[in-house]
Structure formats: C-alpha cells, structure tokens
Coordinates of C-alpha atoms and ligand atoms in Angstrom, one line a residue:
X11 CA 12.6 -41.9 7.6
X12 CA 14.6 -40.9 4.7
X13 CA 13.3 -37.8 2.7
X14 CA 14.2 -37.4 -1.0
X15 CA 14.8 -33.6 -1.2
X16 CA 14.3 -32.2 -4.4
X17 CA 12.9 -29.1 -4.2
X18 CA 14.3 -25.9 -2.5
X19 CA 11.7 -24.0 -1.7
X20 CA 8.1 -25.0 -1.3
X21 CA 4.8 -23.5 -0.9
X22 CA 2.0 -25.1 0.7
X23 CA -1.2 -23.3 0.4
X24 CA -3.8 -24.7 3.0
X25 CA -7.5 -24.0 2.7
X26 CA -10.3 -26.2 4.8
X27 CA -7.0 -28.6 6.0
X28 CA -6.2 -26.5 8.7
X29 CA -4.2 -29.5 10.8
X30 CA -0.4 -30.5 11.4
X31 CA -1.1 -34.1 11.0
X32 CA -2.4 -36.2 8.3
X33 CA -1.9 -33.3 5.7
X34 CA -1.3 -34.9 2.7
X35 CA 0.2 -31.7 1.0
X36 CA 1.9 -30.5 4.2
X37 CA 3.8 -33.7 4.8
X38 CA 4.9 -34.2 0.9
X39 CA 6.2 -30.7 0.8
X40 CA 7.7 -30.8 4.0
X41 CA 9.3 -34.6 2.7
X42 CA 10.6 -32.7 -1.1
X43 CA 11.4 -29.4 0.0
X44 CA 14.4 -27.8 1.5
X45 CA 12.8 -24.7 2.9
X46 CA 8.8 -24.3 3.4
X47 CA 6.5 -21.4 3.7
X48 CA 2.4 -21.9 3.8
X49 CA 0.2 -19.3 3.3
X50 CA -3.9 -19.7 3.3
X51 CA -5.6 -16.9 1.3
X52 CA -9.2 -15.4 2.4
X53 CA -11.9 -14.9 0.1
X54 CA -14.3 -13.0 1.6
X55 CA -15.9 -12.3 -1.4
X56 CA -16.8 -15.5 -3.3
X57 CA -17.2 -16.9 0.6
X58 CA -20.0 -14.9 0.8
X59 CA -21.4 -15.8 -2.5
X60 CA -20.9 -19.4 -1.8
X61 CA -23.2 -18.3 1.3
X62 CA -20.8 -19.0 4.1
X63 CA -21.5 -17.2 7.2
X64 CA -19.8 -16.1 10.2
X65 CA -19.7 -18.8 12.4
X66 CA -17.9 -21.0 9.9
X67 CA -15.4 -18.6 8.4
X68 CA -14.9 -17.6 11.6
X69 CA -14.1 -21.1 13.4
X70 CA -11.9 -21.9 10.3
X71 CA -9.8 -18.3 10.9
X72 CA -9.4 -19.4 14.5
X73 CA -8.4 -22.9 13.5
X74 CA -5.8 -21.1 11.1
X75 CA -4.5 -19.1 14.1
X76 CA -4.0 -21.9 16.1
X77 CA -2.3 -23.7 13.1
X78 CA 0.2 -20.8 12.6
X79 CA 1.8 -21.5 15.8
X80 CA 2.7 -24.8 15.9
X81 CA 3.9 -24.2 12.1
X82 CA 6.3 -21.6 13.0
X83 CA 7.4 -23.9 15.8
X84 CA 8.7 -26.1 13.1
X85 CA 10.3 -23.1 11.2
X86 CA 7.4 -22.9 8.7
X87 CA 6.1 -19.8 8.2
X88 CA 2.4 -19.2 7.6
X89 CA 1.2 -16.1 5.7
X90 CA -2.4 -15.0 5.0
X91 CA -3.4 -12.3 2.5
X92 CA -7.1 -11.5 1.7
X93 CA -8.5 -10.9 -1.9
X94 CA -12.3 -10.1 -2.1
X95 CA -12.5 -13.5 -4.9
X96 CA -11.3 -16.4 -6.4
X97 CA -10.9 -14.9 -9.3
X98 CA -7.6 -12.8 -8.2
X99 CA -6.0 -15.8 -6.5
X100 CA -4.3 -16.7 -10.0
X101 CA -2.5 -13.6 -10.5
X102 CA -1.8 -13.6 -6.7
X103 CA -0.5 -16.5 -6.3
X104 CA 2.6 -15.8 -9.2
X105 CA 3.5 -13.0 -7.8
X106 CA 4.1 -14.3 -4.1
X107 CA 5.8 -17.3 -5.8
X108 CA 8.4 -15.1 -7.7
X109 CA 8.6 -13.0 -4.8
X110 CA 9.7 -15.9 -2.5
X111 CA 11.1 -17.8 -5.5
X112 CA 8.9 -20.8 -5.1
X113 CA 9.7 -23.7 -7.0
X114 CA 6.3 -25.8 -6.3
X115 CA 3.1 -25.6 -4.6
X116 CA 1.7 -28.5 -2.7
X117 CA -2.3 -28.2 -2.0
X118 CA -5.2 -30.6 -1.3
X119 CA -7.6 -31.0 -4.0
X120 CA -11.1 -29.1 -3.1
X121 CA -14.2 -30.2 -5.0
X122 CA -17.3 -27.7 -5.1
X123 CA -17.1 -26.4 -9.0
X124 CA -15.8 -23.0 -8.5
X125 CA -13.0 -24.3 -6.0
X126 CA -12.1 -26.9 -9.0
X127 CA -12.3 -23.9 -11.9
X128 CA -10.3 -21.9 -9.4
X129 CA -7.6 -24.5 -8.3
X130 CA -7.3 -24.9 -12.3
X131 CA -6.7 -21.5 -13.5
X132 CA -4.2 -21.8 -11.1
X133 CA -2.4 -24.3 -12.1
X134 CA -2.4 -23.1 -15.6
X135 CA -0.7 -19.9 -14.8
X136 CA 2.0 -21.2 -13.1
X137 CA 2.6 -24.4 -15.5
X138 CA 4.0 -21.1 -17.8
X139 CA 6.2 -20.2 -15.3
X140 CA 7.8 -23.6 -14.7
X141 CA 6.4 -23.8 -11.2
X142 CA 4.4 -27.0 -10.5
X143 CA 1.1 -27.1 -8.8
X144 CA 0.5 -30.5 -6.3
X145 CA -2.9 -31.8 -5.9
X146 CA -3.4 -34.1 -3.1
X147 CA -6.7 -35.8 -2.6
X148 CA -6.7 -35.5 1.5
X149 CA -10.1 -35.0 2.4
X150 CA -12.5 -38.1 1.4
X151 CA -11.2 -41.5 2.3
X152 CA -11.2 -42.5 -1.4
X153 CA -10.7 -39.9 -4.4
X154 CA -14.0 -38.9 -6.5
X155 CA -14.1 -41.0 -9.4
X156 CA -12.4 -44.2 -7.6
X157 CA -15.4 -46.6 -7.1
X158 CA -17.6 -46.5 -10.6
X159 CA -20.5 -49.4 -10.9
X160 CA -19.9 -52.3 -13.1
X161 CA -21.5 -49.4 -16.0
X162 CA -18.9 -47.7 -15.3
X163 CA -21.3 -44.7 -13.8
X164 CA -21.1 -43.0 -10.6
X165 CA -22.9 -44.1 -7.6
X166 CA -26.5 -42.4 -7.5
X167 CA -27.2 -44.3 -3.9
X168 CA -25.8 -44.2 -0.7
X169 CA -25.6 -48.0 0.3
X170 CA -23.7 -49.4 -3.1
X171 CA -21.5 -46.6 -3.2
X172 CA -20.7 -47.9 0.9
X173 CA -20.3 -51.3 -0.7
X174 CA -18.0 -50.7 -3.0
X175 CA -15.8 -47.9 -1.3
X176 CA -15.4 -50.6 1.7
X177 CA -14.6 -53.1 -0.8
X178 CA -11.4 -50.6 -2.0
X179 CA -10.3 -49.9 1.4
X180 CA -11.0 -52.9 3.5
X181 CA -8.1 -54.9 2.2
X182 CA -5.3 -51.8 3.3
X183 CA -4.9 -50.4 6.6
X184 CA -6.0 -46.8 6.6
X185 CA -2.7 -44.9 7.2
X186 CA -2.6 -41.4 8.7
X187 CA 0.3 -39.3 7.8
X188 CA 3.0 -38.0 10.2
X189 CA 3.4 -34.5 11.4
X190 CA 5.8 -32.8 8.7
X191 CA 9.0 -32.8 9.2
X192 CA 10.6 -29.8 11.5
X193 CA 13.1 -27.9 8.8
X194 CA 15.9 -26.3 9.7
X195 CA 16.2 -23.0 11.0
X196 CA 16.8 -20.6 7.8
X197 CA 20.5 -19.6 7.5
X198 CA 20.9 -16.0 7.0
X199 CA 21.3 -16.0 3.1
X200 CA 18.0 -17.1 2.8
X201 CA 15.0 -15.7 5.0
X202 CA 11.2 -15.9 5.0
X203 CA 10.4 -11.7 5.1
X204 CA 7.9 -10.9 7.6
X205 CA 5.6 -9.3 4.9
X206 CA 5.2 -7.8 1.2
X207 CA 2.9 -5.2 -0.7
X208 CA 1.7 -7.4 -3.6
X209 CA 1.4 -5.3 -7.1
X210 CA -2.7 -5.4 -6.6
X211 CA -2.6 -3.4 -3.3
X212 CA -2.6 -6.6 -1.2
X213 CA -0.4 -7.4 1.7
X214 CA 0.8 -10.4 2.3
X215 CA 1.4 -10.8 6.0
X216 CA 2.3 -13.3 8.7
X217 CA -0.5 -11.4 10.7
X218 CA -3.8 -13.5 10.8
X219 CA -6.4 -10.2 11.1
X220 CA -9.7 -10.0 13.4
X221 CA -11.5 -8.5 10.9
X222 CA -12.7 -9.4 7.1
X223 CA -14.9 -7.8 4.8
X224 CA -18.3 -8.9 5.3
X225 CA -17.3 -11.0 8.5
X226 CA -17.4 -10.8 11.9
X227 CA -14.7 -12.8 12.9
X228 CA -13.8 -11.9 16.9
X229 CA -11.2 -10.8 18.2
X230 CA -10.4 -14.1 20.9
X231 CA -11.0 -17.2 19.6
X232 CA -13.9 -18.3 21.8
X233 CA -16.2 -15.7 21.4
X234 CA -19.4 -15.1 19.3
X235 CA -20.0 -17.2 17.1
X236 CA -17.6 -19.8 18.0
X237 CA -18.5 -19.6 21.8
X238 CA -18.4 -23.1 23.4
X239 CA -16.5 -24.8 20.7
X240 CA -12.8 -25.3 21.5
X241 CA -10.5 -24.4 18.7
X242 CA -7.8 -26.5 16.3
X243 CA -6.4 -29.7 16.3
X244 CA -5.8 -30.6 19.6
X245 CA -9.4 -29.6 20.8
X246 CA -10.5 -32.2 17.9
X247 CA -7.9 -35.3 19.0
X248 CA -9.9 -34.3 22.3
X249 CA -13.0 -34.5 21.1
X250 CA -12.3 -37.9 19.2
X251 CA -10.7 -39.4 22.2
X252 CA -13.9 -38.4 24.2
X253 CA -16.3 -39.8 21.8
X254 CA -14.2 -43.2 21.6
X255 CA -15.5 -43.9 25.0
X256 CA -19.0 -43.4 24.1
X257 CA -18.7 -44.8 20.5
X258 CA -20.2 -47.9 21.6
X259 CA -23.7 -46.6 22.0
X260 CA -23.8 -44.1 18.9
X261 CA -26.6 -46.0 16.9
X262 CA -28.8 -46.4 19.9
X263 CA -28.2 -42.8 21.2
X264 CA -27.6 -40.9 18.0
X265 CA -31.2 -39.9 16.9
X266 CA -31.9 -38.3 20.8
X267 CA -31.5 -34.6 20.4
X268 CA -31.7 -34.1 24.0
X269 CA -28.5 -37.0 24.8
X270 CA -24.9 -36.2 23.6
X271 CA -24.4 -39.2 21.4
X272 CA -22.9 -38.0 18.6
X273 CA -19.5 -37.2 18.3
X274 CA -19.6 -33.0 17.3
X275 CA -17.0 -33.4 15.1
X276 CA -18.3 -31.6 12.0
X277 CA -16.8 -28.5 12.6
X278 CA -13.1 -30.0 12.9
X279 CA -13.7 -32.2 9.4
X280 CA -15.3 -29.8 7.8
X281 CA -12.2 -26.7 8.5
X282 CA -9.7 -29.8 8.1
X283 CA -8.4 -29.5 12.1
X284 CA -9.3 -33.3 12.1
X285 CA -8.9 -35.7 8.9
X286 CA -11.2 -38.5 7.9
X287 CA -8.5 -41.0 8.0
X288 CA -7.9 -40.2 11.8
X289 CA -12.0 -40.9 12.5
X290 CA -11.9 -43.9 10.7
X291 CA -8.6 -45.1 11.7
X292 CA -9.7 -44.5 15.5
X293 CA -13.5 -46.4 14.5
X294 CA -11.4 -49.3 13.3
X295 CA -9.5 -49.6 15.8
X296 CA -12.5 -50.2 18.5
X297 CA -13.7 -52.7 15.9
X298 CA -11.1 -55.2 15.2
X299 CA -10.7 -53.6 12.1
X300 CA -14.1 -54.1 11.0
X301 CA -15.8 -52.1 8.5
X302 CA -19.3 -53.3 8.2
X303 CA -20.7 -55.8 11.6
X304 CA -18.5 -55.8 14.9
X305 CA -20.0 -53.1 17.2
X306 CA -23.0 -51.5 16.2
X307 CA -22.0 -48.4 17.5
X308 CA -18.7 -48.2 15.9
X309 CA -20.1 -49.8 12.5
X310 CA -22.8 -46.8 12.0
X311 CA -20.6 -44.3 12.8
X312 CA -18.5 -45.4 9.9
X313 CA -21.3 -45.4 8.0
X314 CA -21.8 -41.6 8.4
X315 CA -18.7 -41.0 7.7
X316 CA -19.3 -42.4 4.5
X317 CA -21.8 -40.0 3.9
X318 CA -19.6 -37.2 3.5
X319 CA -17.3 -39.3 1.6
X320 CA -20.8 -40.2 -1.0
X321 CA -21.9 -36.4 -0.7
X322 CA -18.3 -35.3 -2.0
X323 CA -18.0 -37.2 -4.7
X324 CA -21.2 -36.4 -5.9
X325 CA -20.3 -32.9 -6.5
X326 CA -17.1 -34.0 -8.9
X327 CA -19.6 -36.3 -11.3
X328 CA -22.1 -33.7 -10.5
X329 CA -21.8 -30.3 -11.5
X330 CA -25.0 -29.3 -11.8
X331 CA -25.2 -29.5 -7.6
X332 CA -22.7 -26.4 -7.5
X333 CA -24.8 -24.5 -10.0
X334 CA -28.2 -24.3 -7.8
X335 CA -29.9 -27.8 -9.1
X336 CA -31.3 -30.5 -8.1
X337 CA -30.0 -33.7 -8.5
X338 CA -33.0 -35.0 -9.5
X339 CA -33.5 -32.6 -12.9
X340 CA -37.9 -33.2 -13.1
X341 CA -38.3 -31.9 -9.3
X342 CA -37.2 -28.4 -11.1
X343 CA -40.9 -28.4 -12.0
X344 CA -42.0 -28.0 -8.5
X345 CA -44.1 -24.5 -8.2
X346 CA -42.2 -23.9 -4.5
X347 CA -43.3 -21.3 -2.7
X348 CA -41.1 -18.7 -2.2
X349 CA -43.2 -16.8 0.8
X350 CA -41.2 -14.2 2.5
X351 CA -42.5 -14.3 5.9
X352 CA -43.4 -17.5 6.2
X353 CA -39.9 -18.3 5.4
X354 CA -39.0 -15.6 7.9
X355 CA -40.8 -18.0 10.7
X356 CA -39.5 -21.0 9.9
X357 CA -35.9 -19.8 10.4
X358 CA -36.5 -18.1 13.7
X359 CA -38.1 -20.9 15.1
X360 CA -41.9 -19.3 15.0
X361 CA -43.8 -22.1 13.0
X362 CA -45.9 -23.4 15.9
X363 CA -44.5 -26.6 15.5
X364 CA -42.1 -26.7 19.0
X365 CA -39.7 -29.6 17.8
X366 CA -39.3 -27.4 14.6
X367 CA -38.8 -24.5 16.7
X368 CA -36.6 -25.7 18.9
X369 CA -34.5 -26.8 16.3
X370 CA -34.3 -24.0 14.0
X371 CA -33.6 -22.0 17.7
X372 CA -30.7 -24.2 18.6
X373 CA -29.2 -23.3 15.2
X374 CA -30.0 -19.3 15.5
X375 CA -28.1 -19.6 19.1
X376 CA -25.2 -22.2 19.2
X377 CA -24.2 -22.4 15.1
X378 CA -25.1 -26.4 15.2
X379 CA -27.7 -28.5 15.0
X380 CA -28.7 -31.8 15.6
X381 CA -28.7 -34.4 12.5
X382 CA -32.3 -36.1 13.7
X383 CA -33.1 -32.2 13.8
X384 CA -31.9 -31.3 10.5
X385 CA -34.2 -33.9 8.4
X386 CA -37.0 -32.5 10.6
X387 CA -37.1 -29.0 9.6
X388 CA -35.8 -29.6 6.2
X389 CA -38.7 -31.8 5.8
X390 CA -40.9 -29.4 7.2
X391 CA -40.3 -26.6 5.2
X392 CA -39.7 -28.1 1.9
X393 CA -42.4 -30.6 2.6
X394 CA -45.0 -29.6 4.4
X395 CA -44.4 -26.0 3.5
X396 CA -43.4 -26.6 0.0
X397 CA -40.9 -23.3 0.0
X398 CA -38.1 -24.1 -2.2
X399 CA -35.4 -25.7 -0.8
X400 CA -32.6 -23.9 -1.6
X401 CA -33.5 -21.1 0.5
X402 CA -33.2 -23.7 3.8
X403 CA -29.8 -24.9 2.1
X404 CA -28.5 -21.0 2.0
X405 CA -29.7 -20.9 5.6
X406 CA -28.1 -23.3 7.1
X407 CA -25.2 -22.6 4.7
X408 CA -25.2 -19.2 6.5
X409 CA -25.5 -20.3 9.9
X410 CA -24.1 -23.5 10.8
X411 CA -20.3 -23.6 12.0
X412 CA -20.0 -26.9 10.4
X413 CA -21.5 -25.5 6.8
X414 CA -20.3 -28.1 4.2
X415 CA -21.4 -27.1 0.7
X416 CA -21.2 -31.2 -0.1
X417 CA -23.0 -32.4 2.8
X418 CA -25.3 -29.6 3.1
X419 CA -26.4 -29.5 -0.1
X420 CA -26.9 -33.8 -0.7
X421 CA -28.9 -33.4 3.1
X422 CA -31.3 -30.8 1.8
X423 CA -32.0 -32.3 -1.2
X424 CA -32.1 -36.0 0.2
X425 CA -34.7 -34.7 2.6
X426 CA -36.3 -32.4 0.1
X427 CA -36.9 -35.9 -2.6
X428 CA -34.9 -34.1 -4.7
X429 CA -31.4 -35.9 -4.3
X430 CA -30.4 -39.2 -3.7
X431 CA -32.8 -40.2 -1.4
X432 CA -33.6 -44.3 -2.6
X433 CA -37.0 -44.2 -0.3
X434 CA -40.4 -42.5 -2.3
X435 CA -41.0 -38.7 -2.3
X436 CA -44.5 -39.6 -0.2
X437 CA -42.0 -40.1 2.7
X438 CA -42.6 -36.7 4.6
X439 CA -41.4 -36.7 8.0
X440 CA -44.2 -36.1 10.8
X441 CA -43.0 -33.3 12.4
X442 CA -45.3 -34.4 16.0
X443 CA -44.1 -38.1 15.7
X444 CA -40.3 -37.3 15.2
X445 CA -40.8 -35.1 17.9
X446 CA -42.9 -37.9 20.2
X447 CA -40.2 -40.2 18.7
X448 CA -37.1 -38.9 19.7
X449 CA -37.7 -36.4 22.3
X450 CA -40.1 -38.1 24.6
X451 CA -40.1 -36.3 27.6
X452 CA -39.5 -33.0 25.7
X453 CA -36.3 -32.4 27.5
X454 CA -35.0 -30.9 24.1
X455 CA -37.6 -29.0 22.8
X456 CA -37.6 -27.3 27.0
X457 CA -34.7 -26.1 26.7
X458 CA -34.7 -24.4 23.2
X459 CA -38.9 -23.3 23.8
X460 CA -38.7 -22.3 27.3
X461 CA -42.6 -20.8 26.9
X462 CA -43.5 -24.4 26.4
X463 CA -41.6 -25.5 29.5
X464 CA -44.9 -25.6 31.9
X465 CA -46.9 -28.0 29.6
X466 CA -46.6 -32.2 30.4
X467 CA -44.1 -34.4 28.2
X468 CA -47.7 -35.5 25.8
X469 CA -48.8 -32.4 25.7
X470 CA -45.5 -30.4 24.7
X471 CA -45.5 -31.8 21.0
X472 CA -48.6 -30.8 19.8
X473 CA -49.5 -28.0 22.4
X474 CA -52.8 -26.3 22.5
X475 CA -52.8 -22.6 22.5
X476 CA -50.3 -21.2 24.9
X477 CA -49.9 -17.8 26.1
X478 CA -46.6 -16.3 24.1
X479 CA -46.5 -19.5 21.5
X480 CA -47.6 -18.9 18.1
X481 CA -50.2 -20.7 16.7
X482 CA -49.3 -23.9 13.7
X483 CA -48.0 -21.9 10.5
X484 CA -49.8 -24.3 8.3
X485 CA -51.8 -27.4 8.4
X486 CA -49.4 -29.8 9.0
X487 CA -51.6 -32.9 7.3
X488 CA -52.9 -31.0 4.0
X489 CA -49.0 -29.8 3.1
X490 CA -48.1 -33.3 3.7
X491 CA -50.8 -34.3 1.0
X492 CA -50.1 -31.2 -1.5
X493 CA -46.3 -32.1 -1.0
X494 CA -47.4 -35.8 -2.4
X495 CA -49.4 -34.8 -5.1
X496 CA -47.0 -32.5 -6.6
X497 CA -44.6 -35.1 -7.0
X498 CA -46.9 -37.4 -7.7
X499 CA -47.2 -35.2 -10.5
X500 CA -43.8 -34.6 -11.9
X501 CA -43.3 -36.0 -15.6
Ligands
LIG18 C1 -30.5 -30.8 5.9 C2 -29.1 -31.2 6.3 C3 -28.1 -30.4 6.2 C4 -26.8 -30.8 6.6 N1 -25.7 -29.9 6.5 C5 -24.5 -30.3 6.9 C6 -23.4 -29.4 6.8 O1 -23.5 -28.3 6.3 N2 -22.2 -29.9 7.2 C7 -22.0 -31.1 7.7 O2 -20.9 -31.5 8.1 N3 -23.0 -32.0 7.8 C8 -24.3 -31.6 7.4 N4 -25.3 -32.5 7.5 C9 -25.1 -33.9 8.0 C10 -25.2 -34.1 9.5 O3 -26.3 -33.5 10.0 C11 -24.0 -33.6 10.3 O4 -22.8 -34.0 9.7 C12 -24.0 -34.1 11.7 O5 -25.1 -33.6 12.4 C13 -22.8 -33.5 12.5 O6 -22.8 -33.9 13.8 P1 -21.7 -34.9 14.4 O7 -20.3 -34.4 14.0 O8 -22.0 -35.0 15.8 O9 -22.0 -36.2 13.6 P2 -21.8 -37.7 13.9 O10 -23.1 -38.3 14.0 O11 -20.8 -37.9 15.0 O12 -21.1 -38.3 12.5 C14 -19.7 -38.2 12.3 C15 -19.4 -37.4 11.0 O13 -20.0 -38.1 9.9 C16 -20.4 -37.1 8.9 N5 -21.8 -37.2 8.8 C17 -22.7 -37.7 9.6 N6 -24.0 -37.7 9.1 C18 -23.8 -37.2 7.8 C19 -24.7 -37.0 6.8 N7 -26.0 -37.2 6.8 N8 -24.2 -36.4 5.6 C20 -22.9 -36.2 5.5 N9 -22.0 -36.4 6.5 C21 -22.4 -36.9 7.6 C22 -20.0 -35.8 9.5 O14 -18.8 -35.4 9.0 C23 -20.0 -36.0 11.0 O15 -19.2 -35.1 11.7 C24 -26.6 -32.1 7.1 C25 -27.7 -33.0 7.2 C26 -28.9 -32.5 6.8 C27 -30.1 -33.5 6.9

C-alpha cells in the first residue's frame, strides 16, 4: 500500500478506541505522518460527573495498558496524563503539541454533549496555532446525521431508522481498517522524551498509573472490578471468534439469563478494544452477506447492533438526552418518587421480587448484567415503583463495566416509556412472568438468591415467606395500575 506522507509529526489522541485495528484515526495518522506519538488523557473528574464508575474506567485503563504495548512495538509511543476535567484538556493539549511539535491531531469523533463541546474547544484552540484537529467517525457503523426520513428529521424509532441505515450500507462491503503502519525507529535527531512537567503541574508520562482520583483502578489487570473479564483486543477477537460458533442460536437463546447466548461483548465496544465494523463484518460473513433474513441468529444479532448505532445518534439530534431529559418532554410531568430506601433496596437486590433480586445482585457482584434482566428491573423500578428513572440510569451508569452513556440512557428510558419506545406506556413488564418466562427452572435466579435455592422451580418466582428473604417491597399489581394512570394522564 502506498502512503501519501504529508505530515511530520502526528498526534493521535485515543479515548473509548482503545484497539490497534480498525482505528480510523490511528491508521490515517499512521498513513500521513512521518513520526507518531498517542497519548489518551484521564478525566477523573468530569468521569465521575458523567457517573462512570470503577469497573468501567477501570476495564478501559487496563485495555489502555494492554494497547500501549503493542503500540510501542510499532515505535509509537503512548503517553497518558490525568487532568481532574474536560475543561483543562484545551490548554493541555497545546502545550504537549508545541512541546513535541505536533503538526496534526488525528481523533475519533465522541458524541455525548460535553465530549462534543469539549472535542470543539479543542479544535478551536489549536486552529490558532495552525495545528489541525482530525475527526474520524469510527464508532457507529454510519455517522449521526447520515440516514434522515424523507422530512428530512431524524429517526424517533428503532425499526425505520434499521431500514434505512441497511439501505446505506447494504450495497458496500463493510471494510475494517488495517493495523497502522509500523514507523520507523526514531533517528537520534528526533526522539519521543520519556516524560514532561506540563505548565499546570501535570506530567505527561509514558507511565499508565494504578491509581486515579476518585477510582479504584487495581494494580493487575484482572482484579476487582474487572475480575473474570479478559483484557484488550485480542481477548475481544477471542471472544467474537467464540460467539461465531454459537451465533446461530442467539435469537432463540438470547432472552435466557441462565444460558450464555449472548456474545459479552459490550465491554470491548463500549472501551473501543473491538470496533463495530469487525462485529458486523464477522455477522455478515456467517450470512452470505445478508443484512436482514438469512439466519435468524446472525440477522438479530445485527439488529442489536443497530441499537447502539440508533442510541448514538440520538444523542447528536438530541441534546436534551445529555442534559438529564427525557426524550419524551410531557413524561417530565411524572411526580416520581424519589424514596431513599426504597431505592436503596432495589439496587441491592432486596425488593422481594427474586428475578429482580437476582438481577440487580449479578450487577452489585460481576459489573454486567443480562439484557432480558435489564428491561426487568428497569421496568420494575420506574414502573412499578414509579422512582424516577434517572436514578436507575446513574446506577447502572456507576456499576456496569460496559456503562454506555448512549445505550444506557435510550434503554432506561425506552423501558421507563419515556424514550423511543413505539409500544404504549401501559406495557409494564410482569416482573413474576418475565421471570416464569425466561428463567423456568430458576437456575438463574439460584444462583444469584442462594436463600431461595431450597424452594421448587413454580414456587421460586413468587415465593411465599422464606426464612432470610424479604418480604415484596410494593404491590406489584397496584404500581402496575398507578404506573398506567399516570401516564394515562400526561397532557
Ligand atoms: C436499562 C438498560 C440499560 C442498558 N445499559 C447499557 C450500557 O450501559 N451499555 C451497553 O453497552 N448496553 C446497555 N444496554 C443494552 C444491552 O443490555 C447490552 O448492550 C447487552 O446486554 C450487552 O450484552 P452482550 O454484549 O452480550 O450483547 P449481545 O446481545 O451479544 O449484543 C451485541 C451488542 O449489541 C449491542 N446491543 C445489544 N442490545 C442493545 C440495546 N438494547 N441497546 C444498545 N445496544 C445494544 C451491544 O453493543 C452488544 O454488545 C442497556 C439496556 C437496558 C435495557
């Protein structure tokens, strides 16, 4: 391949893209550039505000660590720094781009509202300097903003905006991109230096830390949090590769909470270690290059996929989701409830509900739960509960190692009537019947409820009072009927 050089020295700065291959930014700097340093810059500070919790930043920092090596392998160094917020990145950024004498920045576009306001401050400060800021869009299939209706609107529902985003691609094979290039080994009148005090106090260093403010990050990379879950981009080829072979029987195995028929790979797409193109690309592959019909299996999995494609882009024509509202603006009316301990309950798995328990416990112990499980106790406390919503969205936001501002927040608020749900508010999931459903024997709700393990696969959803095993937080049937009226009631 021949590379059009025109650039000498290039900076990619990575964020939740945190692979070698596929990298849109990665591979065009690595294609324009001469000489390339990345460097990925924590921000404990506005992470917290954003809500993210330890198990996520901490998977992404080991994902980082694992990306820094095979990097340096191809003579790119990776530096991290840490400022507390966004808000210092600007100024930041210039200085370690005089300091190295950057000519451009390569980067791939990220689309909650303050990522956007920050990626643009950015680029404004250094457009006065000369240096030129590169925005890729790497991680939806499509940009936001490239399917419109025949209005010219964006897509409020899920299965048009499928449509016509299938319609764009269908016609082009999805291309992944090639590992960057491996550039030259520096000559000695130019060298990367192994680290620089910045004028703000910061230190720019090719030393990834074990510690952040506000974060418990570990010191190895498969403890805590992030126990169980192997690390980076190989560990997510893996995990595709495995879930080929089973692929075939996601849309009959998927909703089974107990069965491992879904593919796990939210943690890898979510901290970039895996792209979307690769998912697809593999899905296509098993199906003759069919999008929609073909395998079931196959054809439903790209469906979800789409999802997070549909949940992105909403955020972009959307900016009231970034700012704590719903998408649908007349639910603001809804008096929630905002009780304290019953809250408390729901998110240690102590409602008296055992699928919601086991659920919400799965969560509190492994950082991930699953999907079937999520529109259960979402349901349950925004429903059935009525407590507002976006305290479950901060939950999860806080403890799932797959948190996805996009996804999460569109799957709370589809599940809370609030979002882009097409189907009627008066569509509360039964807690006992999702349970009955898709956890028959109880297998599931067994192992996360083990004071429930004694009682027969009928009696485990609904149990009657059991030594150690709360009693039902509220009644399940009138919540369901307040939770109707209230929307029934919305002007
Ligand atoms: C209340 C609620 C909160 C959620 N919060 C998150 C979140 O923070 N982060 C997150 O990645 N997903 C979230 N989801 C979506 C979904 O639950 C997870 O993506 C899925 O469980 C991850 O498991 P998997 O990788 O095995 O998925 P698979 O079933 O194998 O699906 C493959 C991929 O498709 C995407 N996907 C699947 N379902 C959805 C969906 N409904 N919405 C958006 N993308 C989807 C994910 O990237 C997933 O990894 C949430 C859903 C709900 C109902």
């Amino acid at each position: 391949m021949i590379h059009q050089v025109t650039m000498r020295r290039g900076l990619v700065w990575l964020r939740n893209d945190l692979r070698l291959n596929d990298n849109s930014a990665l591979y065009q700097a690595s294609t324009q550039c001469r000489e390339l340093a990345a460097v990925f810059i924590a921000s404990p500070g506005t992470w917290q505000n954003h809500n993210e919790g330890d198990p996520v930043v901490a998977f992404r920092i080991a994902c980082l660590r694992e990306l820094q090596i095979e990097l340096e392998d191809r003579n790119i160094p990776l530096y991290f720094i840490d400022v507390p917020f966004f808000a210092q990145i600007p100024e930041v950024l210039q200085q370690i781009v005089e300091r190295l004498k950057i000519d451009a920045i390569y980067t791939n576009a990220e689309y909650p509202l303050n990522e956007q306001r920050r990626d643009t401050a950015v680029k404004d400060l250094l457009k006065k300097d000369g240096v030129k800021v590169q925005f890729y869009s790497d991680r939806t299939l499509i940009p936001p903003g490239a399917v419109r209706t025949r209005e010219g609107e964006p897509y409020k529902v899920f299965t048009p905006f499928k449509r016509a985003l299938i319609q764009l691609c269908a016609d082009s094979e999805v291309k992944t991109l090639p590992r960057p290039r491996k550039i030259p080994a520096p000559g000695s009148e130019s060298h990367w230096p192994k680290w620089m005090s910045l004028s703000g106090g910061q230190k720019l260093s090719r030393k990834i830390p074990t510690q952040l403010p506000h974060y418990t990050i570990g010191k190895s990379d498969n403890t805590g949090f992030i126990k169980g879950w192997r690390i980076g981009e190989k560990a997510a080829q893996k995990k595709l590769k495995k879930f080929s072979s089973k692929i075939f029987s996601y849309q009959v195995e998927r909703d089974f909470p107990a069965l491992d028929g879904t593919s796990c790979l939210s943690p890898y797409l979510n901290s970039g270690a895996i792209s979307i193109r690769q998912c697809i690309a593999m899905a296509l592959s098993l199906n003759e290059g069919h999008w929609l019909g073909g395998n079931d299996g196959v054809a439903c999995w790209i469906s979800e996929l789409i999802w997070r494609d549909f949940y992105t882009h909403l955020l972009v024509d959307f900016p009231r989701l970034s700012k704590g509202k719903p998408f649908k603006e007349e639910t603001d009316q809804i008096p929630w409830s905002y009780n304290q301990d019953q809250f408390k309950r729901w998110s240690r798995g102590d409602t008296g509900v055992p699928i919601v328990d086991a659920a919400m416990r799965q969560l509190n112990e492994t950082a991930w739960m699953h999907n079937r499980l999520r529109m259960v106790v979402a349901s349950f406390l925004s429903k059935n509960m009525l407590i507002d919503w976006r305290w479950g969205e901060r939950y999860f936001m806080q403890r799932l190692i797959d948190a996805d501002f996009a996804s999460n927040n569109g799957g709370w608020q589809w599940t809370a009537s609030t979002g882009t749900d097409a189907a009627p508010y008066f569509r509360v999931f039964n807690p006992y019947r999702q349970s009955q459903r898709f956890d028959p024997n109880g297998s599931f709700i067994r192992k996360y409820a083990p004071e429930l393990k004694g009682l027969s696969d009928k009696a485990i959803h609904d149990p009657p009072p059991t030594q150690g095993y709360p009693q039902v937080i509220c009644d399940v049937g009138a919540g369901r009927k307040r939770a109707i009226e209230v929307f029934a009631n919305l002007k």
